[in-house]
Coordinates of C-alpha atoms and ligand atoms in Angstrom, one line a residue:
X92 CA 195.1 87.6 213.0
X93 CA 191.5 87.1 214.1
X94 CA 189.6 88.0 217.3
X95 CA 187.9 85.1 219.1
X96 CA 184.8 87.4 219.6
X97 CA 181.6 85.6 218.6
X98 CA 179.9 86.3 215.2
X99 CA 176.2 85.7 214.8
X100 CA 175.3 82.6 212.7
X101 CA 172.8 84.8 210.9
X102 CA 175.6 86.9 209.4
X103 CA 177.3 83.8 208.0
X104 CA 173.9 82.6 206.6
X105 CA 173.3 85.9 204.9
X106 CA 176.8 85.7 203.3
X107 CA 176.1 82.2 202.1
X108 CA 172.7 83.3 200.7
X109 CA 174.5 86.1 198.9
X110 CA 177.1 83.7 197.5
X111 CA 174.3 81.5 196.3
X112 CA 173.0 84.2 194.0
X113 CA 176.1 83.6 191.8
X114 CA 175.5 82.7 188.2
X115 CA 176.4 79.1 187.4
X116 CA 176.8 77.0 184.2
X117 CA 173.3 75.8 183.2
X118 CA 172.1 77.0 186.6
X119 CA 173.4 73.9 188.3
X120 CA 174.5 75.9 191.4
X121 CA 177.4 73.4 192.0
X122 CA 178.4 74.5 195.5
X123 CA 178.1 73.4 199.1
X124 CA 179.1 75.6 202.0
X125 CA 180.0 73.5 205.1
X126 CA 179.6 75.6 208.3
X127 CA 181.9 74.6 211.2
X128 CA 181.4 76.2 214.6
X129 CA 182.4 73.5 217.0
X130 CA 185.8 73.6 218.7
X131 CA 186.6 69.9 218.2
X132 CA 186.1 70.0 214.4
X133 CA 188.0 73.3 214.1
X134 CA 190.9 71.8 216.1
X135 CA 190.8 68.7 213.9
X136 CA 191.0 70.9 210.8
X137 CA 193.9 72.9 212.2
X138 CA 195.9 69.7 213.0
X139 CA 195.3 68.2 209.6
X140 CA 195.9 71.5 207.7
X141 CA 199.2 72.0 209.6
X142 CA 200.3 68.5 208.8
X143 CA 199.9 69.3 205.1
X144 CA 201.4 72.8 205.3
X145 CA 204.4 71.6 207.3
X146 CA 205.3 69.4 204.3
X147 CA 204.7 72.3 202.0
X148 CA 206.8 74.8 203.8
X149 CA 209.4 72.6 205.6
X150 CA 209.3 69.3 203.8
X151 CA 210.3 70.8 200.4
X152 CA 207.0 70.2 198.7
X153 CA 206.6 73.9 197.7
X154 CA 208.8 74.6 194.6
X155 CA 211.4 77.3 195.2
X156 CA 209.7 80.0 193.0
X157 CA 206.5 79.5 194.9
X158 CA 208.3 79.9 198.3
X159 CA 209.9 83.0 197.0
X160 CA 206.6 84.5 195.9
X161 CA 205.1 83.8 199.3
X162 CA 208.1 85.3 201.2
X163 CA 206.8 88.9 201.3
X164 CA 203.5 87.7 202.7
X165 CA 205.1 86.1 205.7
X166 CA 203.0 82.9 205.7
X167 CA 204.3 79.7 207.3
X168 CA 203.0 76.2 208.2
X169 CA 201.4 77.2 211.5
X170 CA 197.7 78.0 211.3
X171 CA 196.6 78.9 214.9
X172 CA 193.7 81.1 213.6
X173 CA 191.9 77.9 212.6
X174 CA 191.1 77.5 216.3
X175 CA 190.7 81.1 217.2
X176 CA 187.9 82.0 214.7
X177 CA 184.3 81.5 215.7
X178 CA 183.5 80.0 212.3
X179 CA 185.1 78.1 209.5
X180 CA 183.3 77.7 206.2
X181 CA 184.6 75.1 203.8
X182 CA 183.4 75.6 200.2
X183 CA 183.0 72.4 198.2
X184 CA 182.6 72.2 194.4
X185 CA 180.2 69.6 193.1
X186 CA 181.9 67.9 190.2
X187 CA 178.5 66.4 189.3
X188 CA 175.0 66.5 190.9
X189 CA 172.8 63.8 192.2
X190 CA 169.4 63.6 190.6
X191 CA 166.2 62.7 192.5
X192 CA 166.6 59.0 191.6
X193 CA 170.3 59.0 192.6
X194 CA 171.4 59.4 189.0
X195 CA 174.3 61.5 188.0
X196 CA 173.6 65.1 186.8
X197 CA 176.2 66.7 184.6
X198 CA 177.6 70.0 185.8
X199 CA 179.3 72.6 183.5
X200 CA 181.8 75.3 184.3
X201 CA 182.1 74.2 187.9
X202 CA 185.3 76.1 188.7
X203 CA 184.1 79.3 187.2
X204 CA 180.8 79.1 188.9
X205 CA 182.2 78.2 192.3
X206 CA 184.9 80.9 192.0
X207 CA 182.2 83.6 191.4
X208 CA 180.2 82.3 194.4
X209 CA 183.4 82.5 196.5
X210 CA 184.0 86.1 195.4
X211 CA 180.5 87.1 196.4
X212 CA 180.9 85.3 199.7
X213 CA 184.1 87.2 200.5
X214 CA 182.6 90.6 199.5
X215 CA 179.5 90.0 201.6
X216 CA 181.7 89.2 204.7
X217 CA 183.8 92.3 204.1
X218 CA 180.7 94.5 203.9
X219 CA 179.6 93.1 207.3
X220 CA 182.9 94.2 208.8
X221 CA 184.1 90.6 209.0
X222 CA 187.5 89.3 208.0
X223 CA 188.4 86.1 206.2
X224 CA 191.3 84.4 204.6
X225 CA 191.1 82.5 201.3
X226 CA 192.9 79.4 202.5
X227 CA 193.9 76.3 200.4
X228 CA 195.9 74.0 202.7
X229 CA 196.8 71.8 199.9
X230 CA 196.3 69.0 199.2
X231 CA 192.8 69.4 200.7
X232 CA 191.5 65.9 200.5
X233 CA 191.6 65.6 204.3
X234 CA 188.6 68.0 204.4
X235 CA 186.3 65.6 202.5
X236 CA 187.1 62.9 205.0
X237 CA 186.9 65.0 208.1
X238 CA 183.6 66.7 207.1
X239 CA 182.2 63.4 205.6
X240 CA 181.4 64.9 202.2
X241 CA 180.0 62.7 199.5
X242 CA 181.9 61.4 196.5
X243 CA 180.7 64.1 194.1
X244 CA 182.1 67.0 196.1
X245 CA 185.7 68.2 196.2
X246 CA 187.1 70.9 198.6
X247 CA 187.5 74.2 196.8
X248 CA 188.5 76.6 199.5
X249 CA 188.5 77.1 203.3
X250 CA 187.4 80.3 204.9
X251 CA 188.2 81.1 208.6
X252 CA 185.8 83.9 209.5
X253 CA 185.8 86.3 212.4
X254 CA 186.4 89.9 213.4
X255 CA 190.0 91.1 212.9
X256 CA 192.1 91.0 216.1
X257 CA 192.4 94.5 217.6
X258 CA 196.2 94.4 217.1
X259 CA 196.1 92.7 213.7
X260 CA 198.6 93.5 211.0
X261 CA 198.3 92.7 207.3
X262 CA 200.8 92.9 204.4
X263 CA 200.8 96.4 202.9
X264 CA 199.8 95.4 199.4
X265 CA 198.8 97.7 196.6
X266 CA 196.3 96.9 193.8
X267 CA 197.3 97.3 190.2
X268 CA 196.1 100.6 188.9
X269 CA 193.2 100.6 186.4
X270 CA 195.5 101.2 183.4
X271 CA 197.2 97.9 184.1
X272 CA 194.1 95.8 184.5
X273 CA 191.9 97.4 181.8
X274 CA 192.4 97.3 178.1
X275 CA 190.1 99.4 175.9
X276 CA 189.5 98.4 172.3
X277 CA 188.6 101.5 170.3
X278 CA 187.3 101.5 166.8
Ligands
FMN559 C1 192.9 80.8 195.3 C2 193.6 81.4 196.5 C3 194.2 80.5 197.4 C4 194.9 81.1 198.5 N1 195.5 80.2 199.4 C5 196.1 80.7 200.5 C6 196.6 79.9 201.5 O1 196.6 78.6 201.4 N2 197.2 80.4 202.6 C7 197.2 81.8 202.8 O2 197.7 82.3 203.8 N3 196.7 82.6 201.9 C8 196.1 82.1 200.7 N4 195.5 82.9 199.8 C9 195.5 84.4 200.2 C10 196.5 85.2 199.3 O3 197.8 84.9 199.8 C11 196.1 86.6 199.5 O4 194.9 86.9 198.9 C12 197.2 87.5 199.0 O5 198.1 87.7 200.0 C13 196.8 88.8 198.5 O6 196.3 89.5 199.6 P1 194.9 90.3 199.5 O7 193.9 89.2 199.8 O8 194.9 91.4 200.5 O9 194.9 90.8 198.1 C14 194.9 82.4 198.7 C15 194.2 83.3 197.8 C16 193.6 82.7 196.7 C17 192.8 83.7 195.8

């Protein structure tokens, strides 16, 4: 539930710079952040994402245990916020790099590296008072086509970004307490 209020491009660039400080396997920095601010492309993303999500939620593509786990969060196939937000950032993972002569550069620990960059990105946005949703309208291949990404890149995650709507509500979720997430090994 996002507000349509504008967000300065500078803030998004700062969040991407922060994300880009993430460590990466052999320092390959295997990420590309694609910034979308135009209404036409946001609309195209919404239409394509909803096509996939409709099949997930209503076409039986989501297995029953997954549907059950999502139930308390109240998500469904409709994604109107993709047109409301001032910005969408689509994060792509680079499965391999392209060297200066067009040769293939091997990348290591791509998922781990891009996952850390995504975490820093989200934390930076939150510190700026912005809201985002970690969105994976799967399968996400439509994003490569729509955003004309090269063969070595694969969509990792989509982030609609904006200020929260004044009347927004979110699920009332509690984090696991420290005792449940930390294990101490004592000598
Ligand atoms: C890898 C990943 C994929 C996600 N994909 C979706 C998604 O496609 N749609 C959605 O509404 N939320 C998605 N979420 C958001 C989670 O549902 C959300 O983080 C969860 O509700 C927990 O809420 P919290 O972010 O307040 O902890 C995703 C989160 C992660 C980490």
